[in-house]
Short mmCIF file of C-alpha atoms in Angstrom, two decimals:
data_model
loop_
_atom_site.label_atom_id
_atom_site.label_comp_id
_atom_site.label_asym_id
_atom_site.label_seq_id
_atom_site.Cartn_x
_atom_site.Cartn_y
_atom_site.Cartn_z
CA UNK A 1 0.00 0.00 0.00
CA UNK A 2 1.22 3.51 -0.79
CA UNK A 3 2.52 5.72 2.00
CA UNK A 4 1.74 9.41 2.49
CA UNK A 5 5.45 9.87 3.31
CA UNK A 6 6.10 10.44 -0.39
CA UNK A 7 4.75 13.98 0.00
CA UNK A 8 7.77 15.01 2.04
CA UNK A 9 10.10 13.19 -0.33
CA UNK A 10 8.70 15.00 -3.38
CA UNK A 11 7.93 18.44 -1.93
CA UNK A 12 10.38 18.58 0.97
CA UNK A 13 7.67 19.48 3.49
CA UNK A 14 4.30 18.49 4.88
CA UNK A 15 0.91 19.89 3.88
CA UNK A 16 2.01 20.95 0.35
CA UNK A 17 0.01 23.44 -1.67
CA UNK A 18 -0.11 22.60 -5.38
CA UNK A 19 -1.11 25.44 -7.70
CA UNK A 20 -2.95 24.85 -10.96
CA UNK A 21 -1.43 26.16 -14.19
CA UNK A 22 -4.49 26.19 -16.44
CA UNK A 23 -3.75 26.05 -20.16
CA UNK A 24 -5.82 28.05 -22.63
CA UNK A 25 -7.79 26.18 -25.34
CA UNK A 26 -5.49 23.99 -27.42
CA UNK A 27 -5.49 23.05 -31.11
CA UNK A 28 -8.57 20.95 -31.79
CA UNK A 29 -10.54 22.47 -28.89
CA UNK A 30 -13.77 24.30 -29.77
CA UNK A 31 -12.54 27.64 -28.39
CA UNK A 32 -8.98 27.50 -29.71
CA UNK A 33 -8.01 30.55 -31.78
CA UNK A 34 -6.16 29.44 -34.89
CA UNK A 35 -2.48 30.32 -34.81
CA UNK A 36 -2.50 31.35 -31.16
CA UNK A 37 -0.21 28.64 -29.74
CA UNK A 38 2.42 31.25 -28.93
CA UNK A 39 -0.15 33.09 -26.80
CA UNK A 40 -1.07 29.82 -25.07
CA UNK A 41 2.57 29.26 -24.12
CA UNK A 42 3.02 32.83 -22.89
CA UNK A 43 -0.18 32.58 -20.81
CA UNK A 44 1.10 29.39 -19.18
CA UNK A 45 4.53 30.91 -18.54
CA UNK A 46 3.03 33.98 -16.88
CA UNK A 47 0.84 31.83 -14.60
CA UNK A 48 3.70 29.46 -13.76
CA UNK A 49 5.95 32.32 -12.70
CA UNK A 50 3.17 33.93 -10.66
CA UNK A 51 2.54 30.64 -8.84
CA UNK A 52 6.23 30.05 -8.15
CA UNK A 53 6.97 33.64 -7.13
CA UNK A 54 3.98 33.48 -4.82
CA UNK A 55 5.49 30.47 -3.08
CA UNK A 56 3.52 27.36 -4.05
CA UNK A 57 5.10 23.99 -3.30
CA UNK A 58 4.19 22.35 -6.61
CA UNK A 59 2.30 22.87 -9.85
CA UNK A 60 -0.13 20.85 -11.98
CA UNK A 61 -0.37 21.64 -15.69
CA UNK A 62 -3.90 20.98 -16.90
CA UNK A 63 -5.88 21.65 -20.08
CA UNK A 64 -8.56 23.31 -17.97
CA UNK A 65 -9.85 25.52 -20.79
CA UNK A 66 -10.38 22.61 -23.21
CA UNK A 67 -14.10 22.80 -22.46
CA UNK A 68 -16.21 20.82 -23.05
CA UNK A 69 -13.94 17.96 -21.97
CA UNK A 70 -13.42 14.57 -23.57
CA UNK A 71 -12.91 11.23 -21.85
CA UNK A 72 -10.51 10.25 -24.64
CA UNK A 73 -8.50 13.14 -26.03
CA UNK A 74 -6.97 13.30 -29.54
CA UNK A 75 -3.22 12.96 -30.00
CA UNK A 76 -2.91 16.68 -30.77
CA UNK A 77 -3.94 17.53 -27.18
CA UNK A 78 -1.19 15.47 -25.57
CA UNK A 79 1.36 16.57 -28.17
CA UNK A 80 0.55 20.25 -27.62
CA UNK A 81 0.65 19.96 -23.84
CA UNK A 82 4.05 18.26 -24.10
CA UNK A 83 5.25 21.11 -26.34
CA UNK A 84 4.06 23.73 -23.84
CA UNK A 85 5.59 22.02 -20.81
CA UNK A 86 8.79 21.40 -22.76
CA UNK A 87 9.04 25.14 -23.47
CA UNK A 88 8.53 25.86 -19.76
CA UNK A 89 10.97 23.29 -18.35
CA UNK A 90 13.80 25.85 -17.93
CA UNK A 91 11.45 27.98 -15.81
CA UNK A 92 9.97 25.24 -13.61
CA UNK A 93 11.51 25.38 -10.14
CA UNK A 94 9.07 23.23 -8.16
CA UNK A 95 7.88 19.61 -8.49
CA UNK A 96 5.17 19.40 -11.13
CA UNK A 97 2.38 17.09 -12.18
CA UNK A 98 0.01 16.85 -15.13
CA UNK A 99 -3.67 16.24 -15.76
CA UNK A 100 -5.19 15.72 -19.22
CA UNK A 101 -8.91 16.16 -18.67
CA UNK A 102 -10.54 13.58 -18.55
CA UNK A 103 -8.23 10.98 -20.03
CA UNK A 104 -6.17 8.88 -17.58
CA UNK A 105 -4.09 7.11 -20.24
CA UNK A 106 -3.15 10.39 -21.92
CA UNK A 107 -2.30 11.84 -18.50
CA UNK A 108 0.14 9.03 -17.72
CA UNK A 109 1.70 9.30 -21.20
CA UNK A 110 2.19 13.05 -20.76
CA UNK A 111 3.83 12.49 -17.37
CA UNK A 112 6.35 10.09 -18.90
CA UNK A 113 7.08 12.46 -21.79
CA UNK A 114 7.65 15.51 -19.58
CA UNK A 115 9.16 14.02 -16.42
CA UNK A 116 6.22 14.89 -14.19
CA UNK A 117 6.45 13.59 -10.62
CA UNK A 118 2.71 12.99 -10.19
CA UNK A 119 -0.62 12.87 -12.01
CA UNK A 120 -4.17 13.68 -11.00
CA UNK A 121 -7.20 12.18 -12.72
CA UNK A 122 -10.33 10.08 -12.36
CA UNK A 123 -8.85 6.59 -12.69
CA UNK A 124 -11.65 4.25 -11.66
CA UNK A 125 -15.41 3.92 -11.44
CA UNK A 126 -18.44 4.34 -13.67
CA UNK A 127 -20.05 7.78 -13.69
CA UNK A 128 -22.93 9.66 -15.29
CA UNK A 129 -21.55 13.10 -16.11
CA UNK A 130 -21.96 16.27 -18.17
CA UNK A 131 -19.39 14.71 -20.52
CA UNK A 132 -21.24 11.44 -21.08
CA UNK A 133 -20.78 8.08 -19.44
CA UNK A 134 -17.38 7.47 -17.84
CA UNK A 135 -16.45 3.81 -17.71
CA UNK A 136 -12.96 3.46 -16.29
CA UNK A 137 -11.04 0.22 -15.88
CA UNK A 138 -8.06 0.81 -13.64
CA UNK A 139 -6.77 -2.69 -14.32
CA UNK A 140 -6.09 -1.61 -17.91
CA UNK A 141 -4.74 1.77 -16.81
CA UNK A 142 -2.37 0.20 -14.27
CA UNK A 143 -0.99 -2.15 -16.91
CA UNK A 144 -0.48 0.76 -19.31
CA UNK A 145 1.32 2.62 -16.54
CA UNK A 146 3.75 -0.26 -16.14
CA UNK A 147 4.13 -0.66 -19.92
CA UNK A 148 5.25 2.97 -20.40
CA UNK A 149 7.53 2.94 -17.35
CA UNK A 150 5.51 5.26 -15.11
CA UNK A 151 5.74 3.19 -11.92
CA UNK A 152 7.51 6.02 -10.10
CA UNK A 153 4.89 8.59 -11.08
CA UNK A 154 2.63 9.22 -8.08
CA UNK A 155 -1.07 8.62 -8.69
CA UNK A 156 -3.57 11.10 -7.27
CA UNK A 157 -7.06 9.60 -7.58
CA UNK A 158 -10.02 11.95 -7.78
CA UNK A 159 -12.68 10.01 -5.86
CA UNK A 160 -15.41 12.66 -6.07
CA UNK A 161 -15.26 13.77 -9.71
CA UNK A 162 -16.55 17.21 -10.62
CA UNK A 163 -19.79 17.36 -12.64
CA UNK A 164 -20.40 13.62 -12.21
CA UNK A 165 -22.14 11.05 -10.03
CA UNK A 166 -21.24 7.41 -9.45
CA UNK A 167 -23.66 5.35 -11.52
CA UNK A 168 -24.34 2.77 -8.81
CA UNK A 169 -25.83 3.74 -5.47
CA UNK A 170 -22.62 3.69 -3.44
CA UNK A 171 -21.66 5.87 -0.51
CA UNK A 172 -18.39 7.78 -0.81
CA UNK A 173 -16.78 5.71 1.94
CA UNK A 174 -17.62 2.49 0.10
CA UNK A 175 -15.90 3.88 -2.99
CA UNK A 176 -12.90 5.00 -0.95
CA UNK A 177 -12.57 1.65 0.80
CA UNK A 178 -12.59 -0.40 -2.40
CA UNK A 179 -10.37 2.12 -4.22
CA UNK A 180 -7.77 1.85 -1.47
CA UNK A 181 -7.90 -1.95 -1.48
CA UNK A 182 -8.05 -2.60 -5.22
CA UNK A 183 -5.97 0.21 -6.73
CA UNK A 184 -3.34 1.23 -4.15
CA UNK A 185 -3.39 4.99 -4.92
CA UNK A 186 -0.70 7.35 -3.69
CA UNK A 187 -3.29 9.96 -2.74
CA UNK A 188 -7.02 10.63 -2.89
CA UNK A 189 -8.44 13.97 -4.04
CA UNK A 190 -11.79 15.12 -2.67
CA UNK A 191 -13.63 17.68 -4.81
CA UNK A 192 -16.66 19.93 -4.77
CA UNK A 193 -19.25 19.98 -7.55
CA UNK A 194 -17.17 22.10 -9.96
CA UNK A 195 -13.83 23.91 -10.11
CA UNK A 196 -13.84 26.51 -7.33
CA UNK A 197 -16.62 24.78 -5.35
CA UNK A 198 -15.63 24.07 -1.74
CA UNK A 199 -15.09 20.55 -0.49
CA UNK A 200 -17.59 19.29 2.08
CA UNK A 201 -15.58 19.16 5.32
CA UNK A 202 -17.49 16.19 6.70
CA UNK A 203 -16.77 14.22 3.54
CA UNK A 204 -13.12 15.26 3.65
CA UNK A 205 -12.84 14.17 7.28
CA UNK A 206 -14.46 10.79 6.62
CA UNK A 207 -12.20 10.11 3.64
CA UNK A 208 -9.13 11.17 5.62
CA UNK A 209 -10.00 8.89 8.56
CA UNK A 210 -10.29 5.89 6.27
CA UNK A 211 -7.26 6.68 4.11
CA UNK A 212 -5.01 7.34 7.10
CA UNK A 213 -5.56 3.76 8.28
CA UNK A 214 -3.47 2.58 5.33
CA UNK A 215 -1.12 5.56 5.09
CA UNK A 216 -2.61 7.17 1.97
CA UNK A 217 -2.57 10.96 1.64
CA UNK A 218 -5.72 13.02 1.08
CA UNK A 219 -5.93 16.34 -0.80
CA UNK A 220 -8.64 18.97 -0.73
CA UNK A 221 -9.01 19.31 -4.49
CA UNK A 222 -11.34 22.28 -5.11
CA UNK A 223 -12.65 25.40 -3.44
CA UNK A 224 -9.74 25.96 -1.04
CA UNK A 225 -9.33 29.69 -0.33
CA UNK A 226 -7.37 31.91 2.01
CA UNK A 227 -10.50 32.02 4.17
CA UNK A 228 -10.92 28.26 4.64
CA UNK A 229 -7.43 26.83 4.14
CA UNK A 230 -6.91 26.56 7.90
CA UNK A 231 -9.93 24.28 8.26
CA UNK A 232 -8.99 22.27 5.16
CA UNK A 233 -5.41 21.66 6.28
CA UNK A 234 -6.55 20.64 9.75
CA UNK A 235 -7.91 17.57 7.97
CA UNK A 236 -6.20 17.19 4.58
CA UNK A 237 -2.56 16.36 3.89
CA UNK A 238 -2.40 19.11 1.30
CA UNK A 239 -4.47 21.15 -1.12
CA UNK A 240 -4.71 21.72 -4.86
CA UNK A 241 -5.64 25.32 -5.63
CA UNK A 242 -6.73 26.89 -8.91
CA UNK A 243 -9.54 29.44 -8.95
CA UNK A 244 -8.64 31.06 -5.61
CA UNK A 245 -5.26 32.11 -7.04
CA UNK A 246 -6.81 33.94 -10.01
CA UNK A 247 -7.41 37.69 -10.25
CA UNK A 248 -10.72 38.44 -8.47
CA UNK A 249 -11.02 34.70 -7.79
CA UNK A 250 -12.45 34.15 -11.28
CA UNK A 251 -11.75 30.90 -13.15
CA UNK A 252 -11.06 32.54 -16.52
CA UNK A 253 -8.44 35.02 -15.26
CA UNK A 254 -4.66 34.91 -14.94
CA UNK A 255 -3.01 33.85 -11.69
CA UNK A 256 -2.56 36.81 -9.31
CA UNK A 257 0.85 36.57 -7.63
CA UNK A 258 -0.35 38.75 -4.75
CA UNK A 259 -3.23 36.40 -3.97
CA UNK A 260 -0.87 33.42 -4.10
CA UNK A 261 1.58 35.12 -1.73
CA UNK A 262 -1.15 36.05 0.78
CA UNK A 263 -2.47 32.49 0.69
CA UNK A 264 0.97 30.96 1.17
CA UNK A 265 1.84 33.34 4.03
CA UNK A 266 -1.18 31.98 5.86
CA UNK A 267 -0.14 28.41 5.06
CA UNK A 268 3.38 29.03 6.40
CA UNK A 269 1.84 30.31 9.64
CA UNK A 270 -0.38 27.23 9.86
CA UNK A 271 2.57 24.91 9.30
CA UNK A 272 4.53 26.68 12.01
CA UNK A 273 1.70 26.23 14.48
CA UNK A 274 1.35 22.56 13.57
CA UNK A 275 5.10 22.07 14.06
CA UNK A 276 4.98 23.75 17.49
CA UNK A 277 2.08 21.55 18.59
CA UNK A 278 3.91 18.42 17.48
CA UNK A 279 7.14 19.34 19.32
CA UNK A 280 7.41 17.35 22.62
#
């Protein structure tokens, strides 16, 4: 079974904050502007630098603006994301991960191509969603992971997917229990209904209690803000933050370095207090 200790090995600290670097629409996406790939790269570079200068502990590159999403993306999406990340490699100073929405195989392939340390996706389950029926077979995904040599890439499982509901009548803790037993994830991500929607604290606490029994980390995956990060980190082992770092807290905007810095200053204070409480 995976151990939550990998967080300290990868990030060098506990309770890491991972900032989202949202990529603009890519070639093939409905809202892509022809010939604008240079602008897409510059947008990503600006957001990456704002996240890093603001003090985040890690970054996830995601095709967040490829709306509406696919459950199996075309080759051009993965190829373009690899091009963008490749251009940014000289500027990346923190551990990074990738997420190709909503395609777990493509996500793993992109991680191998770019040297990402971790991936986040929906890897298992059958869901009714805004993007059609998701039918995921992690047995096939796990074998593909081994085939492409991604065994060292950490797997962050989203167990409460955004804009989707498990097709069978199963409680979240049933899903968590069988996911932990069958799939051996490195971490579980608990989400709200959509990007920017807060995580239900009771759900987060229940998932954390179960996951901690087998040493698996739990992330608050959406809706973490400077106003609730203290409550989230009391429970979660870390947080993944996107919308709260944007100008005016709006999904479609650039990352605001000032907002990131204010958020991370609060996190540093929280970590210090946790460390003091743990000192004998």
